[in-house]
Short mmCIF file of C-alpha atoms and ligand atoms in Angstrom, two decimals:
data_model
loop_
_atom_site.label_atom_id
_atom_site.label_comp_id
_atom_site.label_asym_id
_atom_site.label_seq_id
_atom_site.Cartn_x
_atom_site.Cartn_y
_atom_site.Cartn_z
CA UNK A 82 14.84 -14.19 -24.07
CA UNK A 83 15.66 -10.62 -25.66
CA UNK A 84 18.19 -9.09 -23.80
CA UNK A 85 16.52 -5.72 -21.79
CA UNK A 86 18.42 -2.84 -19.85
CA UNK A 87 15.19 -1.69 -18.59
CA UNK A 88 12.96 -5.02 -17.74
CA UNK A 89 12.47 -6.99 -14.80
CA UNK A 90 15.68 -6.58 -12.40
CA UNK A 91 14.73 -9.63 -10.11
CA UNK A 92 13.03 -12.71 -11.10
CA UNK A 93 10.79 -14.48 -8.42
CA UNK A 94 9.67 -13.57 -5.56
CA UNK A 95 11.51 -11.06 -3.05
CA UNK A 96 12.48 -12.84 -0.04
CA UNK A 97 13.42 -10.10 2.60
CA UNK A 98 11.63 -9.07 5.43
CA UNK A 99 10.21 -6.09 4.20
CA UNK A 100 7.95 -8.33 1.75
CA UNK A 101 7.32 -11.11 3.70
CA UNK A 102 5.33 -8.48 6.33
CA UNK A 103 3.45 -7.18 3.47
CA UNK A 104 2.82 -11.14 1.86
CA UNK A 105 1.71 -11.80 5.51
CA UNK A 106 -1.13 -8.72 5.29
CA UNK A 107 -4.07 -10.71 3.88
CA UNK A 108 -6.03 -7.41 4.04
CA UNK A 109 -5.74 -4.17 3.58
CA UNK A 110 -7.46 -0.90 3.23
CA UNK A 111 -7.30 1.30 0.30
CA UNK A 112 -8.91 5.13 0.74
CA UNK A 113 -9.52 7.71 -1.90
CA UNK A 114 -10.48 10.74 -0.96
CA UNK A 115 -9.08 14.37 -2.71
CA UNK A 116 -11.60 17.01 -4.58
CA UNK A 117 -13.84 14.37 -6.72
CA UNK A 118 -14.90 13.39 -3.02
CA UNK A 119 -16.82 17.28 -2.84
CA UNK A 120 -19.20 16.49 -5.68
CA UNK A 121 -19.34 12.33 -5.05
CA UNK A 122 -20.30 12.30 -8.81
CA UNK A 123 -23.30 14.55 -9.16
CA UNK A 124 -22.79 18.41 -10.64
CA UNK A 125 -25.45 20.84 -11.13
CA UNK A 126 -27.78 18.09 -10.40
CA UNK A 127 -26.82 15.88 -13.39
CA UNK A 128 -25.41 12.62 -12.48
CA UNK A 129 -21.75 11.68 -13.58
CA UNK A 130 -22.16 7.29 -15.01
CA UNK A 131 -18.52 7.21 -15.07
CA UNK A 132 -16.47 6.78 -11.78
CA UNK A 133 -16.76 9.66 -9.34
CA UNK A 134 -13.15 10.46 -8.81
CA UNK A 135 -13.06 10.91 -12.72
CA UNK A 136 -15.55 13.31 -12.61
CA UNK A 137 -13.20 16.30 -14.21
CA UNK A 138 -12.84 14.36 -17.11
CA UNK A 139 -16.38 14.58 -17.52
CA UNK A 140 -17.87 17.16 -20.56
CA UNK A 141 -21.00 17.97 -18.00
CA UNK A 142 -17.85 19.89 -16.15
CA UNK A 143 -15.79 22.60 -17.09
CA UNK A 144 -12.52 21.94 -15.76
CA UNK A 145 -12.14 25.42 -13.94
CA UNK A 146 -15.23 24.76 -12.29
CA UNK A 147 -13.70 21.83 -11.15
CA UNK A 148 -10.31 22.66 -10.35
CA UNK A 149 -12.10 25.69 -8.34
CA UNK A 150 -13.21 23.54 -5.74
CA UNK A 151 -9.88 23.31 -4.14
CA UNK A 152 -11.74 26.75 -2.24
CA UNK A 153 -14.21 24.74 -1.02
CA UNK A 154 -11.88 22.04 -0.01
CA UNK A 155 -12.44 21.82 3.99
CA UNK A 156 -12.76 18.49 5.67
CA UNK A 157 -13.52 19.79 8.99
CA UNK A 158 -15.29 15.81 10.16
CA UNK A 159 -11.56 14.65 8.89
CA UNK A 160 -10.46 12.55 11.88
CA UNK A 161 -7.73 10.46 11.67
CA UNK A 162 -7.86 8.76 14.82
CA UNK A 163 -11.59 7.32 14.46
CA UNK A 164 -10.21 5.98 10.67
CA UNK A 165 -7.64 4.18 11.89
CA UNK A 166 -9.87 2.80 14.24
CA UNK A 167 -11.91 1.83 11.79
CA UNK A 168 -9.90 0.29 9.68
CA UNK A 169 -8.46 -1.55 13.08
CA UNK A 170 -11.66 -2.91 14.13
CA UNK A 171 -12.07 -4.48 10.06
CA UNK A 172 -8.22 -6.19 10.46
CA UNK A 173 -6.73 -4.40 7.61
CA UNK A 174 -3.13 -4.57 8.36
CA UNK A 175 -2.22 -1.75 6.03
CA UNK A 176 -3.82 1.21 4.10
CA UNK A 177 -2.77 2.84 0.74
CA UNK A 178 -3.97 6.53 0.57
CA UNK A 179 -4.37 8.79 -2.82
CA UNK A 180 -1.60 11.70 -1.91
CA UNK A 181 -2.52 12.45 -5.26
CA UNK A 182 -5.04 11.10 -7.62
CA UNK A 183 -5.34 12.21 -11.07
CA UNK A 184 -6.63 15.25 -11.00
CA UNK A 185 -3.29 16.37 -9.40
CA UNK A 186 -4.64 17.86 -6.19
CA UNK A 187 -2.09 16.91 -3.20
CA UNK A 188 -3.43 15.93 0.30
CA UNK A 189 -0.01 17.07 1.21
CA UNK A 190 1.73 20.95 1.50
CA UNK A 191 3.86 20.12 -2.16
CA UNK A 192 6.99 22.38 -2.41
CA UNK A 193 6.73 21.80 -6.22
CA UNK A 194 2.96 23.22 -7.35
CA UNK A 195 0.13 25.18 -5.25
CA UNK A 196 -2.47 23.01 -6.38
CA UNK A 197 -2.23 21.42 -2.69
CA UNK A 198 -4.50 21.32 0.31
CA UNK A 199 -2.15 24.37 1.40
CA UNK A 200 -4.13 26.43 -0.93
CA UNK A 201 -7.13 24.86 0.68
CA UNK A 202 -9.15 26.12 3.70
CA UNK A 203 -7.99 23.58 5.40
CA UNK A 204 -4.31 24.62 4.68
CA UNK A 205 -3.06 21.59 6.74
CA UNK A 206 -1.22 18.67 5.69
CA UNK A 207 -3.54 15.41 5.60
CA UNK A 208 -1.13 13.02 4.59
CA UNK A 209 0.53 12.87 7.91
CA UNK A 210 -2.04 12.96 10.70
CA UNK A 211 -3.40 9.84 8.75
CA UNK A 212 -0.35 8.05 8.81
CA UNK A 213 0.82 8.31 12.61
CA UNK A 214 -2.52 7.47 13.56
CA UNK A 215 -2.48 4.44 11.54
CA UNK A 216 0.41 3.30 12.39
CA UNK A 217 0.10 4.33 16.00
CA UNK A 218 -2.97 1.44 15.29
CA UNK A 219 -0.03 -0.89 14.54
CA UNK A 220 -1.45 -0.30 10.37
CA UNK A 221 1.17 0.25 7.56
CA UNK A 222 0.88 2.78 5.40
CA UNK A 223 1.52 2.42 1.30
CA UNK A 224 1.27 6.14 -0.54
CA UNK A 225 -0.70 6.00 -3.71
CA UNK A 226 0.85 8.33 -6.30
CA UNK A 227 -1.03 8.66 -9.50
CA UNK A 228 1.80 10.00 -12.30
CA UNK A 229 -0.97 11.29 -14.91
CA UNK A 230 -1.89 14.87 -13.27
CA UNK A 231 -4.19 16.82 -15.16
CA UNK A 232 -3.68 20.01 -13.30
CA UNK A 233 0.23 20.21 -14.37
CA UNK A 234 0.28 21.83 -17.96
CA UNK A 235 3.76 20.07 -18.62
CA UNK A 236 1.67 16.86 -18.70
CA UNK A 237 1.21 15.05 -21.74
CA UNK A 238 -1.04 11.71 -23.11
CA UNK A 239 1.40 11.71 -25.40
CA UNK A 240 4.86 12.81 -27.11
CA UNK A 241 4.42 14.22 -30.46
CA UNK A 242 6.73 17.72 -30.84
CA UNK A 243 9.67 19.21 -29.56
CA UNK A 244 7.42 21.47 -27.24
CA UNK A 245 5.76 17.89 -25.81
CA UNK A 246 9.10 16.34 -25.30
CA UNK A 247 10.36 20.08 -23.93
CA UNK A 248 7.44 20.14 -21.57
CA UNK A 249 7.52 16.32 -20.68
CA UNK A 250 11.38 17.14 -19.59
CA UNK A 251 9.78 20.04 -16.83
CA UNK A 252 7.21 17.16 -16.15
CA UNK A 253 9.50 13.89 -15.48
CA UNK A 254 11.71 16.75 -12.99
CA UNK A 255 8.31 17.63 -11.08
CA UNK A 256 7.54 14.34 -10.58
CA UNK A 257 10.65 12.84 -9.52
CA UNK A 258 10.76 15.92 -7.05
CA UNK A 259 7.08 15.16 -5.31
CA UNK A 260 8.13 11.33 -5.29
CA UNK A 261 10.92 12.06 -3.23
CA UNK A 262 9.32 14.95 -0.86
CA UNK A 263 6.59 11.72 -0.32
CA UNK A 264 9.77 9.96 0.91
CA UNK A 265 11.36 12.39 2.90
CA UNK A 266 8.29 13.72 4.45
CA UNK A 267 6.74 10.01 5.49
CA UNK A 268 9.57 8.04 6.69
CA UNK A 269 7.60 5.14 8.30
CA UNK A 270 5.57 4.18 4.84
CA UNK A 271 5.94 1.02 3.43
CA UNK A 272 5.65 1.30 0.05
CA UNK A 273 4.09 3.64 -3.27
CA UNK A 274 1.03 2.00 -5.34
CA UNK A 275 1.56 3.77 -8.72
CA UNK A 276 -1.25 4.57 -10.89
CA UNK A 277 -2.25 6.18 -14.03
CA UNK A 278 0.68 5.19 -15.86
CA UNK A 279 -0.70 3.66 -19.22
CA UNK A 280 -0.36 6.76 -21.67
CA UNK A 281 2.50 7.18 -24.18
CA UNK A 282 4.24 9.93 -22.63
CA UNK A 283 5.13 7.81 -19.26
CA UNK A 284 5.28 4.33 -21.50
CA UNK A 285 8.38 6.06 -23.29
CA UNK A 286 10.42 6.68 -20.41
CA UNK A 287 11.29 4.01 -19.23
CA UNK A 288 14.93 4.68 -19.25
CA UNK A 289 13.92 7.49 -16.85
CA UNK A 290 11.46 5.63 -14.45
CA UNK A 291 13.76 2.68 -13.83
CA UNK A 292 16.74 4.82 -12.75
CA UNK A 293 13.89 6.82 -10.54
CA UNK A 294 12.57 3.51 -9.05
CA UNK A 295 16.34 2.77 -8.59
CA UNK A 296 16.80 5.95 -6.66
CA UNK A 297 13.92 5.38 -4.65
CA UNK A 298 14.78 2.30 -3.58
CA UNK A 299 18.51 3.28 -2.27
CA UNK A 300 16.66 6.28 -0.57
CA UNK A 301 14.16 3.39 1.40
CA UNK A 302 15.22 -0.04 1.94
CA UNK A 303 12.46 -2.30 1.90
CA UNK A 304 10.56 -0.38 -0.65
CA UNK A 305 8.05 -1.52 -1.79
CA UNK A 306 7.10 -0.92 -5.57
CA UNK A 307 4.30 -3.05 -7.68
CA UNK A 308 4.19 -3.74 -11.56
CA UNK A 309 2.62 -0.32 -12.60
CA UNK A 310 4.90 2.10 -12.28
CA UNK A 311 7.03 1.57 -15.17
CA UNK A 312 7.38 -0.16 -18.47
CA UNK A 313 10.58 -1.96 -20.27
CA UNK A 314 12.30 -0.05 -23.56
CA UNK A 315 9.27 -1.91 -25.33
CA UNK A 316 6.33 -0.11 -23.81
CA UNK A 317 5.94 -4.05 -21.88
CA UNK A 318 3.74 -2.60 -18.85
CA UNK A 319 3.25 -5.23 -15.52
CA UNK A 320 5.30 -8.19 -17.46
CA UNK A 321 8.37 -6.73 -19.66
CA UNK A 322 9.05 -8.35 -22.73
CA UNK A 323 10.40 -11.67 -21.60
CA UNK A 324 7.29 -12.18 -19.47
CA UNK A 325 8.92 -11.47 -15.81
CA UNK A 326 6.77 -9.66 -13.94
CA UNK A 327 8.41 -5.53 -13.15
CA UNK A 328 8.15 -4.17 -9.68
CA UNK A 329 7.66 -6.24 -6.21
CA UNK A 330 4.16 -7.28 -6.81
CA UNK A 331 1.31 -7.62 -9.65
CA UNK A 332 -1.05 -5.04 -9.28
CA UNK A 333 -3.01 -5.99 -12.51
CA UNK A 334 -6.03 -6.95 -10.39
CA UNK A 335 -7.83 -4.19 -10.02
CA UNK A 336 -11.73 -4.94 -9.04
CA UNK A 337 -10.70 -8.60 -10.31
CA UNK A 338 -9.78 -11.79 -8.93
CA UNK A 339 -8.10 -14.70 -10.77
CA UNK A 340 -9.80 -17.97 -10.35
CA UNK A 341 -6.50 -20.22 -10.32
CA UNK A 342 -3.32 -20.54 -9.26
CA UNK A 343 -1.67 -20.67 -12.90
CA UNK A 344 -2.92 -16.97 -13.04
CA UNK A 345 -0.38 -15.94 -10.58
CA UNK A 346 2.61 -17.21 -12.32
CA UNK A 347 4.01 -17.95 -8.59
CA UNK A 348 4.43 -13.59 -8.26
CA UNK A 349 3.14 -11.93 -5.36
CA UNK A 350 -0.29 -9.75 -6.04
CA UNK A 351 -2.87 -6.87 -4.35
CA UNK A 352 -6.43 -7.34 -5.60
CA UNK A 353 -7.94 -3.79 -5.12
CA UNK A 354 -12.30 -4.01 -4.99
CA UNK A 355 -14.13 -1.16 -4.88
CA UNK A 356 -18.09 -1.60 -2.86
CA UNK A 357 -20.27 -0.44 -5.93
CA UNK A 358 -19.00 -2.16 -9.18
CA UNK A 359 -16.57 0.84 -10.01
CA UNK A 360 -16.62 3.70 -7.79
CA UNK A 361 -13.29 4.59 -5.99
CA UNK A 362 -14.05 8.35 -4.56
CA UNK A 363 -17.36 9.03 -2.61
CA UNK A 364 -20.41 8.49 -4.80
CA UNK A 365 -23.39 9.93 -3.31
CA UNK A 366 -25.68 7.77 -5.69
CA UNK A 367 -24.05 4.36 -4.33
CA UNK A 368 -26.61 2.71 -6.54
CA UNK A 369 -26.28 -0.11 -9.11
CA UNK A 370 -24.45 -3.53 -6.96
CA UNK A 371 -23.67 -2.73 -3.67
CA UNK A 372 -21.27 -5.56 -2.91
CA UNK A 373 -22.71 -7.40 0.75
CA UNK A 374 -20.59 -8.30 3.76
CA UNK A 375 -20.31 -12.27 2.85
CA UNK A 376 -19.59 -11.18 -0.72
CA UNK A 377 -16.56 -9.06 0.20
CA UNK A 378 -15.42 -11.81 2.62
CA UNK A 379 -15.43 -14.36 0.00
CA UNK A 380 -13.45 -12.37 -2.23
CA UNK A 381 -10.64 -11.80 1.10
CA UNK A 382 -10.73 -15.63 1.08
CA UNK A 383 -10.32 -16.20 -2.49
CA UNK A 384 -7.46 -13.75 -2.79
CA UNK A 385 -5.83 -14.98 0.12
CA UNK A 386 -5.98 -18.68 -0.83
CA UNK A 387 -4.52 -17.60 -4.15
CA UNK A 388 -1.63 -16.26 -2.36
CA UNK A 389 -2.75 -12.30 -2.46
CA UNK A 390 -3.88 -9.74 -0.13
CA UNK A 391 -7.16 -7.75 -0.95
CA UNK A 392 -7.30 -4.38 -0.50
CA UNK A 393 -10.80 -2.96 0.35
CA UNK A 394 -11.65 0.70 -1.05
CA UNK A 395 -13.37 3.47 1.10
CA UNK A 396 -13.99 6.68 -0.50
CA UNK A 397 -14.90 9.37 2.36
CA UNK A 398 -16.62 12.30 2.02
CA UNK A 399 -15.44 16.02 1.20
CA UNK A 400 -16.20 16.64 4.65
CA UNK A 401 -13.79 13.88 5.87
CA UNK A 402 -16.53 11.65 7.21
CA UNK A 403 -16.98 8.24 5.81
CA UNK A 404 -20.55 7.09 4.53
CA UNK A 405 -22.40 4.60 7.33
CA UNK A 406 -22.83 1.92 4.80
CA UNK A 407 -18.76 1.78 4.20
CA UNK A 408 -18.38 1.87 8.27
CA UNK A 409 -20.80 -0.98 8.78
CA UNK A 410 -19.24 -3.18 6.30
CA UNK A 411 -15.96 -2.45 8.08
CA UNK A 412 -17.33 -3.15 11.30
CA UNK A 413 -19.18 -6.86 10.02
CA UNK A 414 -15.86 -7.63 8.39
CA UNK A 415 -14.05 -6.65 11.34
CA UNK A 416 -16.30 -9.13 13.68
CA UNK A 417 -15.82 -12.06 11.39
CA UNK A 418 -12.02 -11.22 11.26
CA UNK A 419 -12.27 -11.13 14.84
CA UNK A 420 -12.69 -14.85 15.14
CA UNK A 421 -11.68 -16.13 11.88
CA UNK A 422 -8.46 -13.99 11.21
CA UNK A 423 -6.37 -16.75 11.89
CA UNK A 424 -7.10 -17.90 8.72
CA UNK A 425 -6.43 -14.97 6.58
CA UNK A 426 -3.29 -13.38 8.53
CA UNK A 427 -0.03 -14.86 7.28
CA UNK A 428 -1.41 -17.75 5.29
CA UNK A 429 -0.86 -18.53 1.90
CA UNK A 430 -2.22 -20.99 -0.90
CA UNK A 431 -2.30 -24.49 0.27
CA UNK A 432 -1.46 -26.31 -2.65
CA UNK A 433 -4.86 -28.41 -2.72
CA UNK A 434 -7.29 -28.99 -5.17
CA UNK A 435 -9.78 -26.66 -5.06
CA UNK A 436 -13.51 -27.69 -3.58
CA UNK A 437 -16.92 -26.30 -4.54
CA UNK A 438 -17.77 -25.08 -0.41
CA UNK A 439 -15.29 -22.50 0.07
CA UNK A 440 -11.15 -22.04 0.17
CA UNK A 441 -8.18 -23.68 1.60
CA UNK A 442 -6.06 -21.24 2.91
CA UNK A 443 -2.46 -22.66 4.77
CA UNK A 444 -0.72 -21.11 7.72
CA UNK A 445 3.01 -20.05 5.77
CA UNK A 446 5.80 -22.34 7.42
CA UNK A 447 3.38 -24.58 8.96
CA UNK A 448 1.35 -27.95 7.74
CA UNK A 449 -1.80 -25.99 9.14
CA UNK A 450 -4.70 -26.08 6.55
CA UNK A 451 -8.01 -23.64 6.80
CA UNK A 452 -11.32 -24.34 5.53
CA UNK A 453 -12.39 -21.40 4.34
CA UNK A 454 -16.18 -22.01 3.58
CA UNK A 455 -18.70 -20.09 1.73
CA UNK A 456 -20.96 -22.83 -0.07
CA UNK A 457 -22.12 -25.60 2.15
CA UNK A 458 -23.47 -28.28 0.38
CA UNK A 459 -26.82 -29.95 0.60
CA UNK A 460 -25.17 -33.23 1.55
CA UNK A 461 -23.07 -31.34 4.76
CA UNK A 462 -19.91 -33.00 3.20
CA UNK A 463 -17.07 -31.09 2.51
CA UNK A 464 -14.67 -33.02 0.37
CA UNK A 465 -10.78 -32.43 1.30
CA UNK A 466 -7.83 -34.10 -1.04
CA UNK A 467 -4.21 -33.98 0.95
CA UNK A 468 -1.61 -34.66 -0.98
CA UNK A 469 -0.61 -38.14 -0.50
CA UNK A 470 1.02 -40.06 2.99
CA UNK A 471 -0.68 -36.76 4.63
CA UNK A 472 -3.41 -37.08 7.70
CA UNK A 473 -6.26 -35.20 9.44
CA UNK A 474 -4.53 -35.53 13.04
CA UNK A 475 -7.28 -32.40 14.44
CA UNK A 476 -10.16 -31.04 12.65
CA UNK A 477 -12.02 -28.23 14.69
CA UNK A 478 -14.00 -25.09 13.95
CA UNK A 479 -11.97 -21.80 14.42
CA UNK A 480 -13.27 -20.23 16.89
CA UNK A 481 -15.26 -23.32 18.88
CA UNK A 482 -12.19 -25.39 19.61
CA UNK A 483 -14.72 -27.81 21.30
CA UNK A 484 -16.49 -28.16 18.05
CA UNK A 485 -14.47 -31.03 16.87
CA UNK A 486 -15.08 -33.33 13.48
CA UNK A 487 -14.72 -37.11 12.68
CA UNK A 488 -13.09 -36.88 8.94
CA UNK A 489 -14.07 -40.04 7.13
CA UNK A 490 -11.54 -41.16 4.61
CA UNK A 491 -13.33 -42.08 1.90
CA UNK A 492 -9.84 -43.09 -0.21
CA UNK A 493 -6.24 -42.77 0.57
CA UNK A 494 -6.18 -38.64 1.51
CA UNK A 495 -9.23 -37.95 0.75
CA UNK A 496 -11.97 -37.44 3.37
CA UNK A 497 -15.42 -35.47 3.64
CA UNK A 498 -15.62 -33.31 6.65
CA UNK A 499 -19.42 -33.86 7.69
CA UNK A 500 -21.16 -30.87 8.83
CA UNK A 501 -23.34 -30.94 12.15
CA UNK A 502 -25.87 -28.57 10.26
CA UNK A 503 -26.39 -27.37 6.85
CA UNK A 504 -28.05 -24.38 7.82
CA UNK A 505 -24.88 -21.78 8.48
CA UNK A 506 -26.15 -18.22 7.56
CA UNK A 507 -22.57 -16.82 7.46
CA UNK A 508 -18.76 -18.14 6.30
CA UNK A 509 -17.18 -20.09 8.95
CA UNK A 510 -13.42 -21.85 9.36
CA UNK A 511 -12.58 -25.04 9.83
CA UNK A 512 -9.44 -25.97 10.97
CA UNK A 513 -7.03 -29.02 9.83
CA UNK A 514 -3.97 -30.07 11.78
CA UNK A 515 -2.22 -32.38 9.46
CA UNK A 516 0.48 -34.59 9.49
CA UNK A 517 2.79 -36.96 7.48
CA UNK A 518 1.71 -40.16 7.61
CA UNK A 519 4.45 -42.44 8.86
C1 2M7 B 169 -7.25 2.34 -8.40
C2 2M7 B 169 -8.14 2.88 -9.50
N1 2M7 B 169 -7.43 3.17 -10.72
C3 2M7 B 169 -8.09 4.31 -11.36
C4 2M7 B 169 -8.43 4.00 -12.71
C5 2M7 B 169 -8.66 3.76 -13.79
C6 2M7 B 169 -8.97 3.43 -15.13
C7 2M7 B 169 -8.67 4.27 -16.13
C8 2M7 B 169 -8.99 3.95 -17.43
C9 2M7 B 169 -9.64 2.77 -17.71
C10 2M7 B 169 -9.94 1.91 -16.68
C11 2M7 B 169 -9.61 2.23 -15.36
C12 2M7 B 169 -9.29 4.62 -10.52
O1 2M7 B 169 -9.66 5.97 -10.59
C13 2M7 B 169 -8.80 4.19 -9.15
O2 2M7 B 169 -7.87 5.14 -8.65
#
């Protein structure tokens, strides 16, 4: 181990309440939406390959022509109520909104540039209508704060002169200022999901970011901070240089899963998905994989048996409305959730090895197992390993109690659950009550 003044300050996993309510989530929403959302990837009717909310960065765009559409900015469908609703109805139990993505235009009146939706026609602050109504819908709310802004001419990719280190100075004050308005202005969030934090210029300060994330945390107990914001006096970003992970939770899993348990190194994690393979802000195309229903529920279950929560991406429109093929997936999520979310909410990875049909998925602080299952196989068998001196005492199907199951040990703790019908056409849960064998 080298010794580090600027790593990892905790090792393992936090164990107050704050975190356990946000280990318990299972899912969550994620939402950008800002002034990429206006052209959703198409300009002067070429269309953008690359990720819509990167659009500026573009060369089919000048970047006045792009920063100019803060006049056009007016999201007059915008209605926070019917989101949270939404995102109710789905079973996300909290949402992390872009206050400021990239391109550096705020959803919220800034004190500290005029690159805002106060310069808008909209003029009004977005940032808190959404989060009373979501949390008036019993959702959490987590800011997302992206530190690389391209509209602030103080920012730099990287640190080369004295007028780049001068500038950077101006730069580091701005943004310490806007992450503590975001503070003081939304008392009742949770926690801030940094982003765009990989170039040299942030990478070198980390001196600076750890006494901010310091600060931050006095000014909000309970904080919650994951592995991107800041890196160790080595440039170490997510893991410093002794390997221990920085922040609350890994947030290296962005439109990626891990596929075992080993990947997780025992830290807590967000898996962030977008719908199309990579677009975050609205993309009018929505072409190339549109991820289905079942697909995005498999991915829930995955991440949850791993011991994650996944965060589902919506990109609304300019106009504040969100696309019908976003709300339906929200509402068939939402109706499987509706019987199945026993299974998601507050459980955790069981600890079993894993089986071709689906996901185990344990109730935390209970011996309560779910079958998770995705893949039913020809032979209507599931196979289930408990660990050793362990029983099936109940085995039912969540939702239809009365649907009971027979588990035939085949070996000492290891029994096939036989299916009354191979022909499911969506995931289902099985539930197993288990006990120690005495
Ligand atoms: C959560 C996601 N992170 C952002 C990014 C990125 C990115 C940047 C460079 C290379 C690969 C990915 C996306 O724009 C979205 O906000």
């Amino acid at each position: 181990k080298v010794s580090l003044v600027h790593g990892a300050h905790r090792t393992g996993r936090r164990t107050d309440a704050a975190m356990a309510r946000w280990r318990a989530y299972g899912l969550g929403q994620f939402i950008h939406w800002g002034l990429y959302s206006i052209p959703g990837g198409e300009w002067d009717g070429k269309t953008y390959n690359g990720a819509a909310e990167w659009i500026r960065s573009w060369d089919g765009i000048t970047k006045s022509a792009y920063d100019s559409l803060i006049y056009h900015f007016n999201p007059v469908k915008f209605d926070a109520t019917a989101w949270a609703a939404a995102a109710q109805q789905m079973g996300a139990k909290y949402v992390t909104i872009t206050t400021k993505h990239h391109d550096g235009f705020c959803l919220w009146p800034s004190k500290y540039t005029s690159y805002t939706v106060a310069s808008s026609p909209y003029k009004k602050d977005l940032i808190k209508p959404l989060v009373d109504a979501y949390n008036k819908a019993g959702i959490d709310v987590i800011l997302y704060f992206s530190i690389m802004d391209w509209s602030n001419p103080d920012w730099r990719y990287d640190i080369k002169t004295k007028d780049d280190s001068i500038a950077f100075e101006r730069f580091k004050k701005f943004t310490r200022n806007q992450l503590l308005e975001l503070l003081e202005r939304y008392p009742t969030t949770k926690g801030l999901w940094f982003d765009g934090t990989w170039d040299n210029a942030w990478v070198k300060q980390a001196a600076f970011a750890d006494e901010l994330e310091t600060e931050m945390r006095k000014m909000r107990p309970g904080l919650i901070i994951g592995s991107r914001f800041r890196a160790d006096e080595n440039g170490k970003r997510h893991f410093d240089t002794n390997g221990q992970l920085m922040g609350d939770y890994e947030q290296g899993w962005e439109r990626k899963i891990p596929n075992t348990i080993t990947e997780v190194h025992g830290n807590d994690w967000d898996c962030v998905m977008t719908v199309p393979e990579n677009q975050w802000g609205y993309n009018a195309a929505w072409k190339g994989h549109i991820k289905t229903t079942d697909e995005l529920l498999e991915m829930l279950a995955k991440c949850v048996s791993l011991d994650g929560n996944f965060v589902l991406n919506f990109g609304p429109k300019g106009d504040g409305s969100i696309r019908k093929e976003e709300l339906s997936l929200a509402r068939e999520i939402g109706d499987w959730m509706a019987v199945n979310q026993e299974a998601i909410y507050g459980c955790e990875y069981a600890g079993l090895e894993p089986q071709n049909w689906g996901y185990f998925t344990k109730k935390t602080g209970t011996d309560k197992i779910y079958m998770l299952v995705f893949n039913v196989p020809v032979s209507g068998a599931l196979r289930v390993k408990l660990p050793v001196q362990t029983s099936i005492s109940k085995a039912y199907r969540l939702g239809q109690p009365a649907q009971t199951f027979v588990p035939e040990e085949i070996q000492a703790s290891e029994s096939f659950i036989h299916l009354k019908t191979t022909s499911e056409k969506h995931p289902f849960v099985i539930v197993l009550e288990t006990a120690k064998k005495t």
